[in-house]
Short mmCIF file of C-alpha atoms and ligand atoms in Angstrom, two decimals:
data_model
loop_
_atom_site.label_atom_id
_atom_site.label_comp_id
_atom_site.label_asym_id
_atom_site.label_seq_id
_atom_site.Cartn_x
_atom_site.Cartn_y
_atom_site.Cartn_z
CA UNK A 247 16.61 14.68 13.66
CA UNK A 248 14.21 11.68 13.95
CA UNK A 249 13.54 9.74 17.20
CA UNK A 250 12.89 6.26 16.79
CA UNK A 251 10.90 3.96 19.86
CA UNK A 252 10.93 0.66 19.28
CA UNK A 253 7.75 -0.62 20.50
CA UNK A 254 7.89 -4.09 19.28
CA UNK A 255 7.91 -5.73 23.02
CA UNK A 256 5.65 -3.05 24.66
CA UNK A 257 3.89 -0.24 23.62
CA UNK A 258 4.83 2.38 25.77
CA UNK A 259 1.06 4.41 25.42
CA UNK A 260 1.93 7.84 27.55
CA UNK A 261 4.87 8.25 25.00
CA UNK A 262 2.53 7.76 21.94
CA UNK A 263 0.04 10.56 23.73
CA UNK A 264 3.21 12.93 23.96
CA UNK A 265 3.75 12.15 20.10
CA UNK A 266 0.03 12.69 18.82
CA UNK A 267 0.83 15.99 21.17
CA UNK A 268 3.68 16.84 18.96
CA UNK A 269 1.59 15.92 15.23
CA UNK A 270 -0.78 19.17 16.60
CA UNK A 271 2.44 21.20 16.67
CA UNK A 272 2.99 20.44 13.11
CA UNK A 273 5.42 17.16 13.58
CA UNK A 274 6.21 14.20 11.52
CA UNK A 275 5.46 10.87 12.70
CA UNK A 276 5.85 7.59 10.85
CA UNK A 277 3.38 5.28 12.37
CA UNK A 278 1.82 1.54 12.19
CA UNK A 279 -1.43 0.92 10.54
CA UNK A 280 -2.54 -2.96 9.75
CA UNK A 281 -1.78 -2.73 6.22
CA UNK A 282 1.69 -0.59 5.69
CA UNK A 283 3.36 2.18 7.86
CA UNK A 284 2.43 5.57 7.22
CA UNK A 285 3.76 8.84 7.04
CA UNK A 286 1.13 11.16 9.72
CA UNK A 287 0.14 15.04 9.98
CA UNK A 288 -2.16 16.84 11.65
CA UNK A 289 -5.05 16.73 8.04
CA UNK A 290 -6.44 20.36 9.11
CA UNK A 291 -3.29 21.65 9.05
CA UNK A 292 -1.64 22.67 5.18
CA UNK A 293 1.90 23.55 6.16
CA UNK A 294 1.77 20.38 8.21
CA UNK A 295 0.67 18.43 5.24
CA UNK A 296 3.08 20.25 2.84
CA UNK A 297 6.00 18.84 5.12
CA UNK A 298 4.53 15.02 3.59
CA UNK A 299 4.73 16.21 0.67
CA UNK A 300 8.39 17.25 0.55
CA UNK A 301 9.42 14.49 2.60
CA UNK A 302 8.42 11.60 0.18
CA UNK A 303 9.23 13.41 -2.56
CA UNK A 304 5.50 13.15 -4.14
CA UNK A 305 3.81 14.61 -6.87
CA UNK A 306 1.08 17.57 -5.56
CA UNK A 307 -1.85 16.29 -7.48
CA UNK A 308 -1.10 12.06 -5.96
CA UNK A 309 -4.02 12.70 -2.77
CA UNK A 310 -3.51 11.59 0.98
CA UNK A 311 -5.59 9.80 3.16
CA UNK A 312 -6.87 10.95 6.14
CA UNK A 313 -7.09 8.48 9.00
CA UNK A 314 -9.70 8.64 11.59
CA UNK A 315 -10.16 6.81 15.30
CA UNK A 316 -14.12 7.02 15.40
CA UNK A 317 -17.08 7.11 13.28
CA UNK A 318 -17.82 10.96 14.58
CA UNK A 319 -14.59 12.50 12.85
CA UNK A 320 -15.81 10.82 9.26
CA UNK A 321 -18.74 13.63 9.96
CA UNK A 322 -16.59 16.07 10.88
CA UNK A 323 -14.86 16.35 7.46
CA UNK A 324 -16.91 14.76 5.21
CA UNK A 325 -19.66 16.57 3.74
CA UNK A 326 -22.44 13.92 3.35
CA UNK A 327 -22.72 9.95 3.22
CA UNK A 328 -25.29 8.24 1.06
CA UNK A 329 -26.79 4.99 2.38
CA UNK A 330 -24.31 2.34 0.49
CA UNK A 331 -21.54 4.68 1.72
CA UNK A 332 -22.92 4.55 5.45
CA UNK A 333 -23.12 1.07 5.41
CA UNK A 334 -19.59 0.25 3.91
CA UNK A 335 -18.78 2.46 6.82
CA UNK A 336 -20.37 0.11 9.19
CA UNK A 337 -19.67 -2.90 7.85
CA UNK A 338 -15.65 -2.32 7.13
CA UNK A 339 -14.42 -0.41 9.34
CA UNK A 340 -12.25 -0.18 10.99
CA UNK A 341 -10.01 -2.24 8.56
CA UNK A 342 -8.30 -2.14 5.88
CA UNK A 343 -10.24 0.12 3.41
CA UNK A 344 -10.06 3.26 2.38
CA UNK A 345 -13.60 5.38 1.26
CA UNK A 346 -13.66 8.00 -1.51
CA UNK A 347 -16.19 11.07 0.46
CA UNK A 348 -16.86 14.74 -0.77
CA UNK A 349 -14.93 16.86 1.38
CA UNK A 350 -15.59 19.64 3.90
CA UNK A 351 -14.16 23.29 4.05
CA UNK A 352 -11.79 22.25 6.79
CA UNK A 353 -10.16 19.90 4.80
CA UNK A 354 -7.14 21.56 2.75
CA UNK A 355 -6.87 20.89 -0.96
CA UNK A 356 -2.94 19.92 -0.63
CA UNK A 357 -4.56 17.07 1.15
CA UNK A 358 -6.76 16.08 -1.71
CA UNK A 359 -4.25 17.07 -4.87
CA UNK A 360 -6.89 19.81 -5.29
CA UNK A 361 -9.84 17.08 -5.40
CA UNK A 362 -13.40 17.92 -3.78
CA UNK A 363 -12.98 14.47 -2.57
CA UNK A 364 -11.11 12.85 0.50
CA UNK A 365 -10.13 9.55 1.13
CA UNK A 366 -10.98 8.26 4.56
CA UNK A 367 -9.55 5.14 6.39
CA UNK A 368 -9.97 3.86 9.80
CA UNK A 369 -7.27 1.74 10.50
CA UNK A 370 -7.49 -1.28 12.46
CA UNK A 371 -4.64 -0.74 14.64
CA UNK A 372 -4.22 0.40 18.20
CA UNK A 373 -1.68 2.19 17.98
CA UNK A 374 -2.68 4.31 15.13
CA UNK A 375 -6.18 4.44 16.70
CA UNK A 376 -4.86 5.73 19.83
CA UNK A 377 -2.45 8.39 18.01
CA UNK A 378 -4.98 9.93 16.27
CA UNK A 379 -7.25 9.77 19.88
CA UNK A 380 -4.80 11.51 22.09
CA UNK A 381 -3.98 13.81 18.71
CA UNK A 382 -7.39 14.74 18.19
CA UNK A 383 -7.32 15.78 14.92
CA UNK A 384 -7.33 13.62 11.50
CA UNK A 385 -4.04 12.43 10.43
CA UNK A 386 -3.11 12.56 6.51
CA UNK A 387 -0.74 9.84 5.57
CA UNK A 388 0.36 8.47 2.50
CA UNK A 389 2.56 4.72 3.00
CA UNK A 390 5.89 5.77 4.75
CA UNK A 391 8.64 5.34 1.73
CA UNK A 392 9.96 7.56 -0.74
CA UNK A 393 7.54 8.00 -3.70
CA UNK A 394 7.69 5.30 -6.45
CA UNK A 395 9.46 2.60 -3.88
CA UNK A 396 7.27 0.04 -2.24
CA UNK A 397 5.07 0.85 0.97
CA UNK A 398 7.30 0.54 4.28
CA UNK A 399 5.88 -2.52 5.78
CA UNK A 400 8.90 -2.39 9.33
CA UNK A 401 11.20 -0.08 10.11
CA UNK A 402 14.48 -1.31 8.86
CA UNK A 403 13.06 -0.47 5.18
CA UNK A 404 11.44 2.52 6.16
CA UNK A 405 14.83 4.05 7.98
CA UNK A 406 16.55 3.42 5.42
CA UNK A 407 14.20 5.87 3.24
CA UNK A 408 13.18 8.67 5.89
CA UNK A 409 15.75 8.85 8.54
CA UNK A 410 16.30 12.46 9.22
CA UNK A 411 12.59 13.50 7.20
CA UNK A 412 10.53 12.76 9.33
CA UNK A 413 10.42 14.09 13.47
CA UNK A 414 9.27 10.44 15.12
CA UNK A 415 9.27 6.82 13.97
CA UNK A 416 6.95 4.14 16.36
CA UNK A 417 8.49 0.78 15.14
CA UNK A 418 6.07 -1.98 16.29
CA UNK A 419 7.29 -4.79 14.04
CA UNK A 420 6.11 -6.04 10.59
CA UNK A 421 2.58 -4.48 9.39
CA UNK A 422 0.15 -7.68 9.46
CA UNK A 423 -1.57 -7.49 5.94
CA UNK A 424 1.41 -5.92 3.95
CA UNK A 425 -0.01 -4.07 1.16
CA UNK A 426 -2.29 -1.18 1.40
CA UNK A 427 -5.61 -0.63 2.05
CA UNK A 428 -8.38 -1.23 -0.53
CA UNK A 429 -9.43 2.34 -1.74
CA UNK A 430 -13.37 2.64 -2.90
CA UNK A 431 -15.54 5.06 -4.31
CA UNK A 432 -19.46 4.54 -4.61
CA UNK A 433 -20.76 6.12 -7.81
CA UNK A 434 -24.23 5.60 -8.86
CA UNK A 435 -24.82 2.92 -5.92
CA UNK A 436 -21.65 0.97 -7.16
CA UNK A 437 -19.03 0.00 -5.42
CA UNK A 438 -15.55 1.01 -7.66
CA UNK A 439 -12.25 -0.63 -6.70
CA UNK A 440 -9.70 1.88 -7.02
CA UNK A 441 -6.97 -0.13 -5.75
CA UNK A 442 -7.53 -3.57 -4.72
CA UNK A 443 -6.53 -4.79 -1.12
CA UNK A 444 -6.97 -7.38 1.37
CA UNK A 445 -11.01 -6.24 1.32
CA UNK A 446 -11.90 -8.08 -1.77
CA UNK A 447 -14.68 -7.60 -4.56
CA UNK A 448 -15.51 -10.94 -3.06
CA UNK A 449 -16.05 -9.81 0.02
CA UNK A 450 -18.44 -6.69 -1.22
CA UNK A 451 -20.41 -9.51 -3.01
CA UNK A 452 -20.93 -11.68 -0.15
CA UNK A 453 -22.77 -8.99 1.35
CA UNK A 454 -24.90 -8.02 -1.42
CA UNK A 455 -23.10 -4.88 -2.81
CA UNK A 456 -22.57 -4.32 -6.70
CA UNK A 457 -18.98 -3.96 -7.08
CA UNK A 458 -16.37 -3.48 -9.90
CA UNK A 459 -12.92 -3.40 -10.56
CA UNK A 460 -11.98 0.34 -11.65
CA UNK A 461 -10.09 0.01 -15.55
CA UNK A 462 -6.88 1.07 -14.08
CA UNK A 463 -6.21 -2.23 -11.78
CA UNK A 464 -4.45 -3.17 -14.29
CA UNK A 465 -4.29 -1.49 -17.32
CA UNK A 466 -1.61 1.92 -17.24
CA UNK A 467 -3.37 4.74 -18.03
CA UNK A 468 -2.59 6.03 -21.36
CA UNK A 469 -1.13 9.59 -21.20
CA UNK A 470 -2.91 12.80 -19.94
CA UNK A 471 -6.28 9.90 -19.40
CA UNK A 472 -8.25 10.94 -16.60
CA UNK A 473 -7.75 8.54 -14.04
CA UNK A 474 -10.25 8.48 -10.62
CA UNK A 475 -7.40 8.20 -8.37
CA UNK A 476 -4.62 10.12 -8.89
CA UNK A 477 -2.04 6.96 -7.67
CA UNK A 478 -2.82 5.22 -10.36
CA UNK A 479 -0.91 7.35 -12.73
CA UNK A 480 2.76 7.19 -11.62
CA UNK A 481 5.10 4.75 -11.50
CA UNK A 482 4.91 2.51 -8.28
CA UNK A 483 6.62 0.08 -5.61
CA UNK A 484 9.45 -0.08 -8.39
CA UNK A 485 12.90 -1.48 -7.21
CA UNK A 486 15.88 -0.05 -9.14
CA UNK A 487 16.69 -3.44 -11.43
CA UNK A 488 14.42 -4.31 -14.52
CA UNK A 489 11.54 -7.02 -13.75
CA UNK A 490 9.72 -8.97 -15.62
CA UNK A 491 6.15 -10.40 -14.61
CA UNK A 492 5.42 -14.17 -15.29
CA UNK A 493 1.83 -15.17 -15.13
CA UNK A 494 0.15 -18.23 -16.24
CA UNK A 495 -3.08 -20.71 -15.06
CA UNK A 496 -0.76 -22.68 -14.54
CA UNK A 497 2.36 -23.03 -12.45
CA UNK A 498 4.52 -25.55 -14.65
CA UNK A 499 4.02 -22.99 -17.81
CA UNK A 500 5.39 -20.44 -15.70
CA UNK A 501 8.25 -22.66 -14.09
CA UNK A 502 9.02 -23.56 -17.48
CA UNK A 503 9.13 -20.27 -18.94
CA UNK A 504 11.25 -18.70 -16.54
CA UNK A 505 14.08 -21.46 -16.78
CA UNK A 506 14.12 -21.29 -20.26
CA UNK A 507 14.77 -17.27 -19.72
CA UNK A 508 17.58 -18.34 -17.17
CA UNK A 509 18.92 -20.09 -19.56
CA UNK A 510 18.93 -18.08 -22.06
CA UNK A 511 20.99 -15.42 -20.14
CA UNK A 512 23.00 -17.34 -18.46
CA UNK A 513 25.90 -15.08 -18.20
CA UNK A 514 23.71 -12.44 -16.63
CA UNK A 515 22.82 -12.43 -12.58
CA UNK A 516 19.30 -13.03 -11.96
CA UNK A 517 17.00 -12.50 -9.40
CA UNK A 518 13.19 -14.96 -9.03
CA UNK A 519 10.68 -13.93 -7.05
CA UNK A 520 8.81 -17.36 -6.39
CA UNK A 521 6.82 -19.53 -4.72
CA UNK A 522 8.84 -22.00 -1.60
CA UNK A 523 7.12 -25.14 -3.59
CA UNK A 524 9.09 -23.87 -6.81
CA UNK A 525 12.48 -22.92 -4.88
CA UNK A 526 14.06 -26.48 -6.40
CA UNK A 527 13.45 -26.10 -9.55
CA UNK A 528 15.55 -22.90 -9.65
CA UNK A 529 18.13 -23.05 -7.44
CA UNK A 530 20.25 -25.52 -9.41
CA UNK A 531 21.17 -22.63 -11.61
CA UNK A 532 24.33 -20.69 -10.29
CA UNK A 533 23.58 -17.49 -11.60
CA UNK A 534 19.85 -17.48 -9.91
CA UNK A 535 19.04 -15.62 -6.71
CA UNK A 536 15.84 -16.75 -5.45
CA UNK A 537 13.71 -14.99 -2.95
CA UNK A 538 11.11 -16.76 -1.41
CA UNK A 539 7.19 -15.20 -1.40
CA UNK A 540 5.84 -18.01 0.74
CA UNK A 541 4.00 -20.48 0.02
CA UNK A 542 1.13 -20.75 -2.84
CA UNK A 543 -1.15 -21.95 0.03
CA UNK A 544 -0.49 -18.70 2.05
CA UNK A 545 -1.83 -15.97 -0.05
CA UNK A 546 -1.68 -13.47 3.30
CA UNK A 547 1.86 -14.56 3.69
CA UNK A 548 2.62 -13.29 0.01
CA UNK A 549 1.12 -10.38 0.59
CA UNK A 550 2.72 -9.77 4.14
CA UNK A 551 6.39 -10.01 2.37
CA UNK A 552 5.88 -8.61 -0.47
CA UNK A 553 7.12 -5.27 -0.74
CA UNK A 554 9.86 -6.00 1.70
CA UNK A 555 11.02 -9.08 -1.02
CA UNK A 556 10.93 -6.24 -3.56
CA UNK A 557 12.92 -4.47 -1.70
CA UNK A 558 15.64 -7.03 -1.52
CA UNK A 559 16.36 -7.37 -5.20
CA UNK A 560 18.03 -3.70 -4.65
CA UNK A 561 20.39 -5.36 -2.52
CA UNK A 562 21.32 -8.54 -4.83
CA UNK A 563 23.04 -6.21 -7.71
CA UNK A 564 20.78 -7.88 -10.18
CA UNK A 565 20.94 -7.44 -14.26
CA UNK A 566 17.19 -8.96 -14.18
CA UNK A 567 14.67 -10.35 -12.04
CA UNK A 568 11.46 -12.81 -12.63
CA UNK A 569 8.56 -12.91 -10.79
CA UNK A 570 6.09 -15.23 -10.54
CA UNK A 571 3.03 -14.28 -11.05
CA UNK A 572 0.01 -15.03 -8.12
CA UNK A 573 -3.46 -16.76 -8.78
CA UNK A 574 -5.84 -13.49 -9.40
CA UNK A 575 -8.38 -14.02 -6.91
CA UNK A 576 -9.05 -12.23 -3.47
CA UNK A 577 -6.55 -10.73 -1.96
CA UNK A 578 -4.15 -11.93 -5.35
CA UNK A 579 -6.04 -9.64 -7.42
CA UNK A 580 -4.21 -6.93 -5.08
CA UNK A 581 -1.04 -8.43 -4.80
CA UNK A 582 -1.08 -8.87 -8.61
CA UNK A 583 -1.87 -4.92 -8.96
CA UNK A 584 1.71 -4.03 -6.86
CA UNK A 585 3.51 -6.77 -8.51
CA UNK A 586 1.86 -5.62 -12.35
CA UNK A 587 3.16 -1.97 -11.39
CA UNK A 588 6.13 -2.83 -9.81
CA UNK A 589 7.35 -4.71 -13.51
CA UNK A 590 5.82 -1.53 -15.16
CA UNK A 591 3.36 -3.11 -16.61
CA UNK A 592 6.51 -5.58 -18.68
CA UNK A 593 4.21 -9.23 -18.47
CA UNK A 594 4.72 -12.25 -19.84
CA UNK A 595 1.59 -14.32 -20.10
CA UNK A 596 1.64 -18.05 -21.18
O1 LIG B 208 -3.23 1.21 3.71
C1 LIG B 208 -3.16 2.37 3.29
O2 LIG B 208 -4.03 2.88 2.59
C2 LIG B 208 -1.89 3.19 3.69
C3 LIG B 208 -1.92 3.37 5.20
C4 LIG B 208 -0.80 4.28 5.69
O3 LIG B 208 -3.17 3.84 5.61
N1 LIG B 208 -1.89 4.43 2.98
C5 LIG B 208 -1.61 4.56 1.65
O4 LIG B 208 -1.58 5.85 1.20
O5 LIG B 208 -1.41 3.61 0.94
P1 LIG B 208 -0.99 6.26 -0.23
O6 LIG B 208 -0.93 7.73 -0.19
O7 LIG B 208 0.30 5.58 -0.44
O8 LIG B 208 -2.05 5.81 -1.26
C6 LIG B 208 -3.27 6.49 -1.33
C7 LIG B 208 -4.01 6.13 -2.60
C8 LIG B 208 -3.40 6.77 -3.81
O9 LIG B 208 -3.40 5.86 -4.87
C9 LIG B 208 -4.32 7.95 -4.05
O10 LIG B 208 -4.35 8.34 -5.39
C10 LIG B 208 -5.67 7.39 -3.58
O11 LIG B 208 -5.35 6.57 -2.48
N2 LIG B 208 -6.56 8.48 -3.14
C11 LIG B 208 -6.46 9.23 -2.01
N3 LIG B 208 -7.41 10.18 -1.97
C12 LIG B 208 -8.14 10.03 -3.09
C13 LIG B 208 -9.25 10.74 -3.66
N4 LIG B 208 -9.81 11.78 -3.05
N5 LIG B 208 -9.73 10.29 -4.84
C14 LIG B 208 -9.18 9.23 -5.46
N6 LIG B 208 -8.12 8.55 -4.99
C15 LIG B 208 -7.59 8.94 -3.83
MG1 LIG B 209 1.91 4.82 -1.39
#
């Protein structure tokens, strides 16, 4: 049985210490972070942790975060911090990043897919803050949805998913950012982008850092490569109909291509993912569903709706859906990673 609070008026604090009471006893608890909902243990505890595992359906060797309140647990579990790591530390969090660390002994390798290395996020959030607080232990969560669908970004997705898996949901509303965090490892004084988020290679640059975009952002690992994180290797935020990426410099290439493909299957029910300025030029067509992403001048918006837009072509009973493609700069280069994945990797550039 899962209990649900709905929390969107008024957060209802002594009830959220009770929960982080119950995540010590081993519990479930899907909870808000800033970026997506996750799914939270107690991250000292393996049976705990094995309970993630079984209720998302993920693959052993895909790692977990663990989420922290304070700069003092990151000690705790972590076994030492070089100087560019420190001051990423300092500089980013909490927010929405996620730092690659060698691990402690207390730290169980079901949490790490059997890596000596953890991934450690302190989320900007209150309300996860607090729950790990009153817990007092690090919580391991992956995003709260069933492996391979898009990260639960409110609870009306996410029920739908893990009603019944997992022992408490806090519903607070929509997530503010909308895709997950950006995940970094430091190697050689370099800052790697795993998996690109709403902290940008921009924003590492601004500050002096040397930073690069791991291979894998985009490119799918060929099989049995070795890839440095684990996620990047399975299929992801995939809804059930076949999509098809559109991407161009240039908006009227891609307007034009993807009419031309209505066209073309005209007889077939079709889903576009677009942007509102383009919404005219498509909805003339009577076999066209189009889902709005928001405007082009409202990247965060995009990225705020995304996976919940994904999410509606399920609904639609679609035989194929177009998406337009997003400029691929700041926080686009991370929207463009989900989007790239969620097409498996099918693009159409022009
Ligand atoms: O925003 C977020 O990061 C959300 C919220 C809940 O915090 N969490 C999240 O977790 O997105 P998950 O499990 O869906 O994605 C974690 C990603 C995976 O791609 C995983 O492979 C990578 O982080 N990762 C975790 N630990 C790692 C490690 N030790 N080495 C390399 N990659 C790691
Ligand atoms: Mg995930």
């Amino acid at each position: 049985m899962t209990e649900i609070y709905n929390f969107k008026e008024k957060v209802d604090y002594g009830k959220i210490n009770e929960i982080a009471k119950e995540i010590t006893k081993g519990k479930l608890v899907v909870f808000p972070t800033e970026t997506v909902y996750g799914i939270g243990a107690n991250a000292l505890d393996k049976e705990a942790v094995s309970k993630i595992f079984k209720a998302k359906g993920r693959e052993c060797d895909n790692p977990l975060i663990v989420h922290v309140s304070r700069y003092s647990m990151i000690y705790d579990i972590v076994k030492h911090v070089s100087s560019v790591e420190e001051l990423i530390i300092r500089q980013f969090m909490p927010g929405p990043i996620t730092l690659i660390l060698p691990k402690k002994d207390n730290i169980p390798y079901n949490v790490t897919g059997g890596l000596e290395t953890v991934g450690i996020r302190m989320p900007n959030n209150i309300v996860a803050v607090d729950l790990i607080e009153y817990a007092g232990v690090p919580i391991a969560a992956p995003s709260a949805n069933i492996s391979g669908k898009p990260s639960g970004t409110n609870i009306d997705d996410i029920k739908d998913e893990l009603n019944g898996k997992v022992d408490y949901i806090i519903d607070t509303g929509n997530t503010s950012i909308g895709i997950e965090s950006t995940v970094v490892k430091v190697e050689n004084g370099v800052v790697n982008i795993l998996r690109p988020g709403k902290i940008t290679k921009e924003d590492f640059e601004r500050r002096g850092y040397t930073v690069k975009l791991d291979s894998h952002v985009f490119k799918q690992p060929s099989f049995n490569e070795k890839v440095l994180s684990p996620g990047m290797k399975y299929r992801h935020y995939a809804p059930n109909v076949d999509t098809v990426l559109v991407d161009s410099d240039e908006d009227t290439k891609k307007v034009m291509t993807i009419t031309n493909l209505v066209k073309e299957n005209i007889n077939k029910k079709i889903g576009i993912i677009g942007v509102s300025e383009n919404k005219e030029k498509y909805i003339s067509f009577e076999n066209v569903n189009f889902i709005d992403m928001g405007s082009k001048d409202n990247i965060d918006e995009i990225s705020r709706n995304l996976f919940s837009n994904l999410r509606k072509l399920d609904t639609l009973n679609l035989d194929i859906c177009y998406i337009e493609g997003v400029k691929n700069e700041g926080l686009g280069v991370g929207i463009m990673n989900r989007l790239i994945r969620s097409c498996s990797y099918n693009v159409i550039n022009v």
